[in-house]
PDB file of C-alpha atoms in Angstrom:
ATOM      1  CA  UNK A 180      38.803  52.883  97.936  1.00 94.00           C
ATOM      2  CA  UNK A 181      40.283  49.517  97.491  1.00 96.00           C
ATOM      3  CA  UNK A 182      41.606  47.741 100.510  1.00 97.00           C
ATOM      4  CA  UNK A 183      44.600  46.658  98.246  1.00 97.00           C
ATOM      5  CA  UNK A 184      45.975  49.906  97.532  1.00 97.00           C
ATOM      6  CA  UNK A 185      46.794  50.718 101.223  1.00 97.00           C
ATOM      7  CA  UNK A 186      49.375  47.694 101.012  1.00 97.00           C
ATOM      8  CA  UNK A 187      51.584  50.404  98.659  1.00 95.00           C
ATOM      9  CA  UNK A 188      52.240  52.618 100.948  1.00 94.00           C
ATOM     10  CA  UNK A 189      55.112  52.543 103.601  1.00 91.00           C
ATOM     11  CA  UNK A 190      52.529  52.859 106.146  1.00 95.00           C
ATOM     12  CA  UNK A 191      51.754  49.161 107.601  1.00 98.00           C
ATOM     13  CA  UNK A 192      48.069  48.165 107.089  1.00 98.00           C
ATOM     14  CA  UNK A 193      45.918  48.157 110.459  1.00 98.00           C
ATOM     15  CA  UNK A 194      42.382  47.390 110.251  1.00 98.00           C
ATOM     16  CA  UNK A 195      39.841  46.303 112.899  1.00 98.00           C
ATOM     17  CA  UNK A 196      36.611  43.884 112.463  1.00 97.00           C
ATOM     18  CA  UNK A 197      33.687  43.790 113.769  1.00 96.00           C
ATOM     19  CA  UNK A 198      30.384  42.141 113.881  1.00 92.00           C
ATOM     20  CA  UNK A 199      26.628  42.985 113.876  1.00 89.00           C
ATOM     21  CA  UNK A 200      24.331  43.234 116.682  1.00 82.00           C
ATOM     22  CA  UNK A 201      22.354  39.887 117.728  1.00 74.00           C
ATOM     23  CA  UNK A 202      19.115  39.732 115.689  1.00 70.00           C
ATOM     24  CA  UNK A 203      17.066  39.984 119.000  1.00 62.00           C
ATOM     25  CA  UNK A 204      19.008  43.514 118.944  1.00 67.00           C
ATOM     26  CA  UNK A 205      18.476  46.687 116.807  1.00 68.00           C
ATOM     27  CA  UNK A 206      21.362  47.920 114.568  1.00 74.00           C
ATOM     28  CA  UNK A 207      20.864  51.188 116.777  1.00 77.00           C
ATOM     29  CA  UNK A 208      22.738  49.159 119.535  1.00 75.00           C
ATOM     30  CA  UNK A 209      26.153  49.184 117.313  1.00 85.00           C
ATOM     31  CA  UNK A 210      26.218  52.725 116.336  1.00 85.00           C
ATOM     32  CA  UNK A 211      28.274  54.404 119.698  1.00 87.00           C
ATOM     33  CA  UNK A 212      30.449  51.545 118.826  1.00 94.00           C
ATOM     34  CA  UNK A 213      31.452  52.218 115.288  1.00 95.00           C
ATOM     35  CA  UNK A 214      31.906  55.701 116.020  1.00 95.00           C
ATOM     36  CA  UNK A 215      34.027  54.757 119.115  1.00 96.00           C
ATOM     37  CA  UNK A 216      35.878  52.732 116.794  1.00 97.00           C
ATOM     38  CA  UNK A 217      36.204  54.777 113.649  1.00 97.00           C
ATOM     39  CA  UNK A 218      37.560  57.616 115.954  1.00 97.00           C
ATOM     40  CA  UNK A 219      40.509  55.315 116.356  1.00 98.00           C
ATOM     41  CA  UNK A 220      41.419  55.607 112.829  1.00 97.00           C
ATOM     42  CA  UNK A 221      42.132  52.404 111.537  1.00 98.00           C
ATOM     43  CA  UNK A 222      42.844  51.787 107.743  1.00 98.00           C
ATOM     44  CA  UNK A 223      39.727  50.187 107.049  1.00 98.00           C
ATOM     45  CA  UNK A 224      37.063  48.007 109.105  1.00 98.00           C
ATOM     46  CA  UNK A 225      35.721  44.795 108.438  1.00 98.00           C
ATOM     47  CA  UNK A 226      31.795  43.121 109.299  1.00 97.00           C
ATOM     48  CA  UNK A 227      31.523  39.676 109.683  1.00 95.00           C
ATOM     49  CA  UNK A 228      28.665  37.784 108.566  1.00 90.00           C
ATOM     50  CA  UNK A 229      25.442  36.459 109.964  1.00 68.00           C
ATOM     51  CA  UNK A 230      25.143  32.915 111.535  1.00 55.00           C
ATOM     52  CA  UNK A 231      24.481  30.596 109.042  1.00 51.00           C
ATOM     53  CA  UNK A 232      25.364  32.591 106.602  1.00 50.00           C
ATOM     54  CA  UNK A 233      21.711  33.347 105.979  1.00 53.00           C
ATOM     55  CA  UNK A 234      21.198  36.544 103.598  1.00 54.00           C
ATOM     56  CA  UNK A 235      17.619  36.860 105.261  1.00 47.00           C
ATOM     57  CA  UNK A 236      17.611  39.601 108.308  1.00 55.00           C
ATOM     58  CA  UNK A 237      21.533  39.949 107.958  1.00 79.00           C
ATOM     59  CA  UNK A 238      23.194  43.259 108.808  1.00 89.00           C
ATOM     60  CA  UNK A 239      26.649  43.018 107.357  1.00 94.00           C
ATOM     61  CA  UNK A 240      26.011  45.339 104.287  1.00 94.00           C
ATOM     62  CA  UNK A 241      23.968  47.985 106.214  1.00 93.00           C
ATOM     63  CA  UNK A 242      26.391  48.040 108.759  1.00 95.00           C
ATOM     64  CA  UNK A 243      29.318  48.480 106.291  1.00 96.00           C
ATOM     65  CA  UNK A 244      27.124  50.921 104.438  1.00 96.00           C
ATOM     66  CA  UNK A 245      27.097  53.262 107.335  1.00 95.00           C
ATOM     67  CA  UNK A 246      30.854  53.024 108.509  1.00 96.00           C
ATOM     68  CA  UNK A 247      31.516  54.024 104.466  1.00 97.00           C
ATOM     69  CA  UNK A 248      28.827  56.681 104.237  1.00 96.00           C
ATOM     70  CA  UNK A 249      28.020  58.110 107.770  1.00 95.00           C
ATOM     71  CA  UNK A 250      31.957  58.078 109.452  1.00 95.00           C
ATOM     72  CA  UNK A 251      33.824  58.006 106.057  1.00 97.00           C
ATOM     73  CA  UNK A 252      35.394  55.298 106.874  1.00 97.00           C
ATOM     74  CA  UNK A 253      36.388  52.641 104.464  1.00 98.00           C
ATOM     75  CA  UNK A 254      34.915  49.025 104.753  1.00 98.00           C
ATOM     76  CA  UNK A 255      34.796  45.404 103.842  1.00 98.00           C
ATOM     77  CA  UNK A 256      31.739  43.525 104.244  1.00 97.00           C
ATOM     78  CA  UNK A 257      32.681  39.574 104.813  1.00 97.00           C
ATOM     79  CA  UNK A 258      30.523  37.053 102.333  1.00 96.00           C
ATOM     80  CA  UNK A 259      30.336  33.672 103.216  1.00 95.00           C
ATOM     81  CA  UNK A 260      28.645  31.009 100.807  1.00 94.00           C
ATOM     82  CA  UNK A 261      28.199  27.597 101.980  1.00 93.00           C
ATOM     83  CA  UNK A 262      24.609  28.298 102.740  1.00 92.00           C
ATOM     84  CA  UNK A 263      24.287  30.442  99.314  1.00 93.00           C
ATOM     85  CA  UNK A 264      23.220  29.968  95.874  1.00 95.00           C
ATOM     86  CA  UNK A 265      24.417  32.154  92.796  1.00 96.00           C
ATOM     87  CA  UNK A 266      21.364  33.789  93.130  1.00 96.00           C
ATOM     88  CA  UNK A 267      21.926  34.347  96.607  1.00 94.00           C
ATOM     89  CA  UNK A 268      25.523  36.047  96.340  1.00 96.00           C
ATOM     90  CA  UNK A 269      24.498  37.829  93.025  1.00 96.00           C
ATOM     91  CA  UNK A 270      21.782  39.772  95.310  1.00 95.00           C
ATOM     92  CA  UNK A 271      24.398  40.536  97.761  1.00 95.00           C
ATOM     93  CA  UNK A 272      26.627  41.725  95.233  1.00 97.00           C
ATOM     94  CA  UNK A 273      24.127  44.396  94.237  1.00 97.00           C
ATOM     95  CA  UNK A 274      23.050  45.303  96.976  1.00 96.00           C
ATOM     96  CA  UNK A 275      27.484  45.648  98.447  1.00 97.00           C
ATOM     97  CA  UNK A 276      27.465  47.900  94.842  1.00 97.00           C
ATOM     98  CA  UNK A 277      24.849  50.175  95.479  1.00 97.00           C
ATOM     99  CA  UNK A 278      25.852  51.086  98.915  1.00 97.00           C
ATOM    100  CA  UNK A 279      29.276  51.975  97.632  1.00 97.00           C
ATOM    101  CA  UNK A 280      31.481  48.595  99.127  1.00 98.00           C
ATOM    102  CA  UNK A 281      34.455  47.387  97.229  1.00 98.00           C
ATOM    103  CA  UNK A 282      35.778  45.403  99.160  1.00 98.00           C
ATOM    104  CA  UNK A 283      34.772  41.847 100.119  1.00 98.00           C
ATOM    105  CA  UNK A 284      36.381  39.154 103.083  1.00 98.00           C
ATOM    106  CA  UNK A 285      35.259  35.960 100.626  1.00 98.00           C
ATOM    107  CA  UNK A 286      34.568  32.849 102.983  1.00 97.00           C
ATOM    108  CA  UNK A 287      33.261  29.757 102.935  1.00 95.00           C
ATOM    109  CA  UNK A 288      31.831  29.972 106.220  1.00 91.00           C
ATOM    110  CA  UNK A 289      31.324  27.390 109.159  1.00 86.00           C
ATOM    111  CA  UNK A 290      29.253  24.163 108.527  1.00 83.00           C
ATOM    112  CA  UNK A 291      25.803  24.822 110.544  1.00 81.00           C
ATOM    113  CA  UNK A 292      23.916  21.044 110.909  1.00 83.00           C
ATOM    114  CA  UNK A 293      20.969  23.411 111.942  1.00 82.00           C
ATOM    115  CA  UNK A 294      20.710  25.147 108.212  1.00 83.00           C
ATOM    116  CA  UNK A 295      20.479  23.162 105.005  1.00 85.00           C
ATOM    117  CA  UNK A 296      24.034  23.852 103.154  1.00 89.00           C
ATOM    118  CA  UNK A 297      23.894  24.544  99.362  1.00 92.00           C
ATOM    119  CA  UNK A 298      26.430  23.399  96.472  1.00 92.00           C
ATOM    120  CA  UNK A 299      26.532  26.261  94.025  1.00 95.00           C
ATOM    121  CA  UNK A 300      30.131  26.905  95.964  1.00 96.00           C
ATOM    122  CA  UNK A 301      32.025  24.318  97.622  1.00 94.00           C
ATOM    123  CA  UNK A 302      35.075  26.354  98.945  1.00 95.00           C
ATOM    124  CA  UNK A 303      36.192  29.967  99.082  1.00 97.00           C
ATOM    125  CA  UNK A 304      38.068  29.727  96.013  1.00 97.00           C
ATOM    126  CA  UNK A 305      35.099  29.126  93.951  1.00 97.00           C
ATOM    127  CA  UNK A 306      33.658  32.203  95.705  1.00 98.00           C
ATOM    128  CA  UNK A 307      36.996  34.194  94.757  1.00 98.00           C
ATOM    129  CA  UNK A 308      36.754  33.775  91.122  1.00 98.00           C
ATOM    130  CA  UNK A 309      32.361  34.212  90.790  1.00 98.00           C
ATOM    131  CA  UNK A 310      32.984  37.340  92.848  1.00 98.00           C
ATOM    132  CA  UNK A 311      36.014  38.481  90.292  1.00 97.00           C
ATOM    133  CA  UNK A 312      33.874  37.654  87.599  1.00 96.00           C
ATOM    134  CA  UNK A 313      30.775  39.495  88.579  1.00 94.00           C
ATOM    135  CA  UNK A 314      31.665  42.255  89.706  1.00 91.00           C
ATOM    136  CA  UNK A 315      34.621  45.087  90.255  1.00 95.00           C
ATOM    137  CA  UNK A 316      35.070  44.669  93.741  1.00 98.00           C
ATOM    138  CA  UNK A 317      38.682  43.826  96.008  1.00 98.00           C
ATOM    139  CA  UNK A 318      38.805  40.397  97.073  1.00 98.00           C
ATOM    140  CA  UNK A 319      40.662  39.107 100.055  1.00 97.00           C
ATOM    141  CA  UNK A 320      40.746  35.749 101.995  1.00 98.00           C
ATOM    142  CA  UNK A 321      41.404  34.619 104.941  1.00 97.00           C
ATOM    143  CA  UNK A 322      44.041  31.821 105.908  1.00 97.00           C
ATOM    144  CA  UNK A 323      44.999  29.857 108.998  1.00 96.00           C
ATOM    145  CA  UNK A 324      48.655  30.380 110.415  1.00 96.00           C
ATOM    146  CA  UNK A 325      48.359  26.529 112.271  1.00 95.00           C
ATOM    147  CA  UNK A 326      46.314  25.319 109.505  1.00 93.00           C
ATOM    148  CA  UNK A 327      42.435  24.930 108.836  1.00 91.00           C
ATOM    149  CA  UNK A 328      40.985  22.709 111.363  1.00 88.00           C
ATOM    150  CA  UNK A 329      39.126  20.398 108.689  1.00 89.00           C
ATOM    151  CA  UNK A 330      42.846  20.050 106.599  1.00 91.00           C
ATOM    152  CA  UNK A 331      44.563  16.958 106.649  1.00 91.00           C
ATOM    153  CA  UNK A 332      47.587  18.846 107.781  1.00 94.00           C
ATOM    154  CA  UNK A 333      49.240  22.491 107.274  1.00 95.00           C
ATOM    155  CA  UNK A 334      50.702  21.723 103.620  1.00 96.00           C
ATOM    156  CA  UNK A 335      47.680  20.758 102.102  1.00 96.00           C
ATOM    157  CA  UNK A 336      46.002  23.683 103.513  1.00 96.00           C
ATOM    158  CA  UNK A 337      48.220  25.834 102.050  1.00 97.00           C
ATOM    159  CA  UNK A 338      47.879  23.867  98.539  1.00 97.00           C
ATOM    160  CA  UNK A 339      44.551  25.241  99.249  1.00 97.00           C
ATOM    161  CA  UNK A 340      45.711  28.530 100.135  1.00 98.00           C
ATOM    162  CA  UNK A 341      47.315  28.895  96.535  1.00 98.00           C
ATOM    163  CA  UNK A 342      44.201  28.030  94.614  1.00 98.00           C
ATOM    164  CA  UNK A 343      42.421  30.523  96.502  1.00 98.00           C
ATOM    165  CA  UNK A 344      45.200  33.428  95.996  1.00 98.00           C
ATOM    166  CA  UNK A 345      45.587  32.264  92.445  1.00 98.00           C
ATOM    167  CA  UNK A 346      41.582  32.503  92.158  1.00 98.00           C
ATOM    168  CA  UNK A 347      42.358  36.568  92.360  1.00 97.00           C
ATOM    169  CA  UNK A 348      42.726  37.246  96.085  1.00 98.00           C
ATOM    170  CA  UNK A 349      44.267  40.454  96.498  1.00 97.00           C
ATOM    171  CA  UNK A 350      45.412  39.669 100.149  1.00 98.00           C
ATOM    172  CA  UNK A 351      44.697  37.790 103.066  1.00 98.00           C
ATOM    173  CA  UNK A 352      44.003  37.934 107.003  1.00 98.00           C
ATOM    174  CA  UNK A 353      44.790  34.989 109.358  1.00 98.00           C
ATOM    175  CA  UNK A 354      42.664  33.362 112.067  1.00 95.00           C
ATOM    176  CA  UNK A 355      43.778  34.407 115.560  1.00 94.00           C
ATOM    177  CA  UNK A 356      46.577  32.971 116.818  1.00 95.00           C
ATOM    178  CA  UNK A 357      48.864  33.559 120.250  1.00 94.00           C
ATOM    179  CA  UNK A 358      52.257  32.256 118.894  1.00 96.00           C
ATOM    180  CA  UNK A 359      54.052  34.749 116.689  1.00 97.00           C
ATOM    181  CA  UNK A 360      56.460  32.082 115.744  1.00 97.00           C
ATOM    182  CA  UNK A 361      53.814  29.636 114.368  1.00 97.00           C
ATOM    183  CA  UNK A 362      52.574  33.038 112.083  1.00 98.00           C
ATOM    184  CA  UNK A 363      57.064  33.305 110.751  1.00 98.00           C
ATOM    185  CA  UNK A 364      56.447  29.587 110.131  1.00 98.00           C
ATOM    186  CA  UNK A 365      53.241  29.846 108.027  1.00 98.00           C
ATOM    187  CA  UNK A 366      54.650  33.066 106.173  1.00 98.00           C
ATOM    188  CA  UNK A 367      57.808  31.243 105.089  1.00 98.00           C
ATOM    189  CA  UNK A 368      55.703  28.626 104.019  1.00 98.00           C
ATOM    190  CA  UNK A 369      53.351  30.728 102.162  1.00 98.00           C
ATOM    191  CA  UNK A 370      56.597  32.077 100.274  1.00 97.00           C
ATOM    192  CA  UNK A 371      57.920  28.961  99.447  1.00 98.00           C
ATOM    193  CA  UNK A 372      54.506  28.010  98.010  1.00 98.00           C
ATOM    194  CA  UNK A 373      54.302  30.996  95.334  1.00 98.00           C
ATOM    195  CA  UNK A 374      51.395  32.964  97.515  1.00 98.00           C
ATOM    196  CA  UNK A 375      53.017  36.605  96.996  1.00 96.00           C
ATOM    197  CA  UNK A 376      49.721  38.433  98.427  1.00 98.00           C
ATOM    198  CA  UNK A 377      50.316  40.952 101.546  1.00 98.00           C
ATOM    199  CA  UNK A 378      49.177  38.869 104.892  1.00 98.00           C
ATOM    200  CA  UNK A 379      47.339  40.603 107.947  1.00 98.00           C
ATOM    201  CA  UNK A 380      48.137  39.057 111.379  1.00 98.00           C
ATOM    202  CA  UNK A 381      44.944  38.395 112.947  1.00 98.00           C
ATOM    203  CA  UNK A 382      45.281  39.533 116.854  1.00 97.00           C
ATOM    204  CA  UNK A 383      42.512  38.999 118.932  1.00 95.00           C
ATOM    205  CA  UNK A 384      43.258  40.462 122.380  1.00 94.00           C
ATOM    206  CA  UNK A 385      41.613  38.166 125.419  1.00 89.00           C
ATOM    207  CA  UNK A 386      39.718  40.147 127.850  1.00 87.00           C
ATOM    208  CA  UNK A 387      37.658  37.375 129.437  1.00 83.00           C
ATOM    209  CA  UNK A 388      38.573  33.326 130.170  1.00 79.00           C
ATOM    210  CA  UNK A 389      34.961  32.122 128.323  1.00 80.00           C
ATOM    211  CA  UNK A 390      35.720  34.066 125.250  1.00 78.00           C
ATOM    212  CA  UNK A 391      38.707  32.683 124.802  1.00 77.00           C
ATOM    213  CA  UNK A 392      37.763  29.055 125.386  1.00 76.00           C
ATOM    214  CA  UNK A 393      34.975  29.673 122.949  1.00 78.00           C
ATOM    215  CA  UNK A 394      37.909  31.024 120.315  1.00 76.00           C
ATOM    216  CA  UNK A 395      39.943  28.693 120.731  1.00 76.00           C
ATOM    217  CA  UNK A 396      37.415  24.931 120.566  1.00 76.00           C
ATOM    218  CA  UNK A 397      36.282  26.956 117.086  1.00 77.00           C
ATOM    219  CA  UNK A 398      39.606  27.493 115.755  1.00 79.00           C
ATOM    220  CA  UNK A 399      41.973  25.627 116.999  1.00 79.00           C
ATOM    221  CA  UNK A 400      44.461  27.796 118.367  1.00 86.00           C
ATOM    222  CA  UNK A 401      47.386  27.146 120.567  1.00 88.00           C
ATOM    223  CA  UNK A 402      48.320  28.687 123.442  1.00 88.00           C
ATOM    224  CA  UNK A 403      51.782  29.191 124.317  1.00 90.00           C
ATOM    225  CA  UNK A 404      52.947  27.996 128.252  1.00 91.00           C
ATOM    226  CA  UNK A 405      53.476  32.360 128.518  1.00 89.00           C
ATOM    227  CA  UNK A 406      49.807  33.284 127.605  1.00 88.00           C
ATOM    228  CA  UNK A 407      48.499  30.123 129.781  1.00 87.00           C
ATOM    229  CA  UNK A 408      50.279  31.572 132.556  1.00 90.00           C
ATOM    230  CA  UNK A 409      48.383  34.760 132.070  1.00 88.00           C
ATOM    231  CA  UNK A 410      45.732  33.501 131.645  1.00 85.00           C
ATOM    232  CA  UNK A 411      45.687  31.036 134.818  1.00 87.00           C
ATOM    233  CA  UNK A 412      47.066  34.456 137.068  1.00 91.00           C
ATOM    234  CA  UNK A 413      44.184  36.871 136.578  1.00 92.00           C
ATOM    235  CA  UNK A 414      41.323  34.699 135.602  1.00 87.00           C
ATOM    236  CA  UNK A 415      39.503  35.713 138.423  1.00 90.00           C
ATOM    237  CA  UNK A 416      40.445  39.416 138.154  1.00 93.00           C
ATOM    238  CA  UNK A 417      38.367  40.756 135.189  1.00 90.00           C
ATOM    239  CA  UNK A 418      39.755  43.996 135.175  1.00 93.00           C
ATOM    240  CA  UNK A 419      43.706  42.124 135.488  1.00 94.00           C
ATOM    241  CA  UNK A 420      42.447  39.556 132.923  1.00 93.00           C
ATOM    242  CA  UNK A 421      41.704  42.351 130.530  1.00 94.00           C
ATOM    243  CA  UNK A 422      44.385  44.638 130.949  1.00 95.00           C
ATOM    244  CA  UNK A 423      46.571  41.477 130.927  1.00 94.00           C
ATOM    245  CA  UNK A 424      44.806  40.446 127.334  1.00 94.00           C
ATOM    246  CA  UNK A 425      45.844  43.845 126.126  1.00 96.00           C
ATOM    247  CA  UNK A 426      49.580  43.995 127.299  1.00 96.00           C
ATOM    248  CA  UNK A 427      50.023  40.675 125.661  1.00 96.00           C
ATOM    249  CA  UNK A 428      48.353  41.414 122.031  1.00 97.00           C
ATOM    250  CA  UNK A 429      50.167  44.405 121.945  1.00 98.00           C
ATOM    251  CA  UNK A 430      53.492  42.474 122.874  1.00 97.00           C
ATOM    252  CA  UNK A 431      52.949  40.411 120.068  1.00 98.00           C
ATOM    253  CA  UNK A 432      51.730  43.482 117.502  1.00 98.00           C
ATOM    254  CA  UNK A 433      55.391  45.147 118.684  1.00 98.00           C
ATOM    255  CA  UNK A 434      56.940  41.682 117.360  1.00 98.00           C
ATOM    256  CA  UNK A 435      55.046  41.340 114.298  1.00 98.00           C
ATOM    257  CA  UNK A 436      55.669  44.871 113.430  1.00 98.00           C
ATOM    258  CA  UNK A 437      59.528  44.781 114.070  1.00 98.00           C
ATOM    259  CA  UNK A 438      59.818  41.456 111.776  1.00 98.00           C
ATOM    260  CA  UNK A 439      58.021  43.254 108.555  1.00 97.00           C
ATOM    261  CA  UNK A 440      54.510  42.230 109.148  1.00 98.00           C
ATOM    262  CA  UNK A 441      52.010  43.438 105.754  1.00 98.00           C
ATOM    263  CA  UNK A 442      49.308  44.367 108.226  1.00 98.00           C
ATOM    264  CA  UNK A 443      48.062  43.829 111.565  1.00 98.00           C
ATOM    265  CA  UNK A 444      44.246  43.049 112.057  1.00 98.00           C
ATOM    266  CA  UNK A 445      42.427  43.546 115.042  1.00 98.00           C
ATOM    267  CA  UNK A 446      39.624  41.403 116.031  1.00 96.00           C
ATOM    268  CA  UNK A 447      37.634  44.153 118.553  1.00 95.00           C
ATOM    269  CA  UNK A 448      35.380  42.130 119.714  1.00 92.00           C
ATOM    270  CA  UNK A 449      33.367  45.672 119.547  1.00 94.00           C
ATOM    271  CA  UNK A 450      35.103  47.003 122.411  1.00 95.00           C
ATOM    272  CA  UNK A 451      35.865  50.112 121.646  1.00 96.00           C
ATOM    273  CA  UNK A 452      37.955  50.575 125.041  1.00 96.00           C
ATOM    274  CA  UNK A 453      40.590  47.806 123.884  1.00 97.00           C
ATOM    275  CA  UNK A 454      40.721  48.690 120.405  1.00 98.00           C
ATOM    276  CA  UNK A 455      41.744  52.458 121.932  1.00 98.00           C
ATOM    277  CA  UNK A 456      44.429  51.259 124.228  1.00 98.00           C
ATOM    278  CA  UNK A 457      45.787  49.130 121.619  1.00 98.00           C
ATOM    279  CA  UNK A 458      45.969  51.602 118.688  1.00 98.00           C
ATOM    280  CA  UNK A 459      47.614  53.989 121.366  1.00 98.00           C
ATOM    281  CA  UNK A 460      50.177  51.717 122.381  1.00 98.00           C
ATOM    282  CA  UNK A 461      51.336  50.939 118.674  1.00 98.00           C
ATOM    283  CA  UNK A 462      50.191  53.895 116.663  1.00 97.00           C
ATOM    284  CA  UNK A 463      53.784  55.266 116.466  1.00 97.00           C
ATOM    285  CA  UNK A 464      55.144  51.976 115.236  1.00 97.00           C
ATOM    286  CA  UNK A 465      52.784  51.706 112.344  1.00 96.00           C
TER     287      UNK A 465
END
């Protein structure tokens, strides 16, 4: 099934992602997980890609393979391409086809000095339209509610934004961000713009104070004074800290919902026990 068709029903869209095991880990290691998760019954769950974006040892296809064909559950296998020739994606392509993906999270992927970038793609967008062109598979992007770190400034990332959308994206799903208001800002923006594609919040719920410094020096995210404050309280309460994290991403999941949010993504972290008190919490408002 394609991802885009779940944006037609009344139902709000609410997907998970996760990512693969560490290569010094066997894909074994991941398996309670993705059954923990599936059993939460999200629309559809995505897998992120390997560091580098290297096609050599990465998981993201088998991994998506299984959560279609073992749990029945439908998935989206991310593709990144900075470090990827045409070659390189055409091979994923086949090999997303013959384990039955359709849908794809195009990316252009982090710059890595330690790997040796390649030029067959120089953004997502060209990504978008090879994959549309080579294949019959659902595209979708993602997008940055405060703006791409490496954009001059928030309008001409979303100039950006409408090349990729107008490249055939059939929706998109934002970074993380802790400021629902920033995410009205962005969508009004987005409208204003012409980019008429469903958009997924991205809510990553914080259950530890290095994981979300690490989030936030890689994407640039603000935090409001009210998460800070969290934040500062319970830091050195892990059990607080995480029940804490959860209140507050499903505070903000209630707000998105109740002001006609397309979808609500959930970055898991592959913690099945948040991703369960989460969906609990909000099931009833989906």
């Amino acid at each position: 099934m394609k991802v885009s068709e779940l944006f037609k029903r009344e139902k709000t869209v609410f997907s998970f992602e996760v990512f693969p095991p560490k290569k010094t880990s066997s894909i074994e290691s991941v398996y309670n997980t993705l059954e923990d998760l599936c059993n939460c019954n999200p629309d559809f769950i995505s897998v992120t890609y390997g560091a580098g974006g290297s096609a050599a040892g990465n998981k993201t296809c088998e991994i998506a393979s299984v959560l279609k064909n073992k749990y029945n559950m439908e998935a989206a296998a991310h593709l990144t391409c900075v470090y990827s020739s045409k070659e390189d994606i055409d091979a994923e392509l086949l090999k997303l086809k013959e384990n039955g993906i359709e849908n794809i999270l195009a990316l252009r992927g982090d710059i890595n000095p330690d790997y040796e970038r390649k030029y067959d793609f120089m953004y997502a967008s060209d990504l978008v339209k090879y994959i549309n062109e080579h294949g019959d598979f659902d595209v979708f992007g993602a997008c940055y509610p405060e703006g791409h770190m490496e954009a001059e400034n928030i309008i001409e990332d979303i100039k950006n934004l409408k090349i990729k959308t107008d490249a055939g994206v059939s929706h998109l799903v934002t970074q993380l961000f802790f400021d629902n208001d920033l995410f009205y800002r962005f969508r009004d923006m987005t409208e204003i713009a012409g980019i008429n594609v469903p958009i997924e919040a991205g809510i990553m719920p914080v259950t530890n104070k290095s994981q979300i410094e690490k989030m936030v020096s890689m994407c640039g995210a603000s935090l409001p004074s009210k998460f800070s404050k969290v934040m500062q309280k319970y830091e050195n309460n892990p059990e607080a800290l995480r029940d804490a994290g959860i209140a507050y991403a499903v505070d903000q999941i209630v707000d998105l919902l109740s002001n006609g949010v397309d979808g609500i993504h959930l970055y898991t972290m592959n913690n099945p026990y948040v991703a369960r008190k989460i969906t609990d919490a909000v099931k009833n408002l989906l």
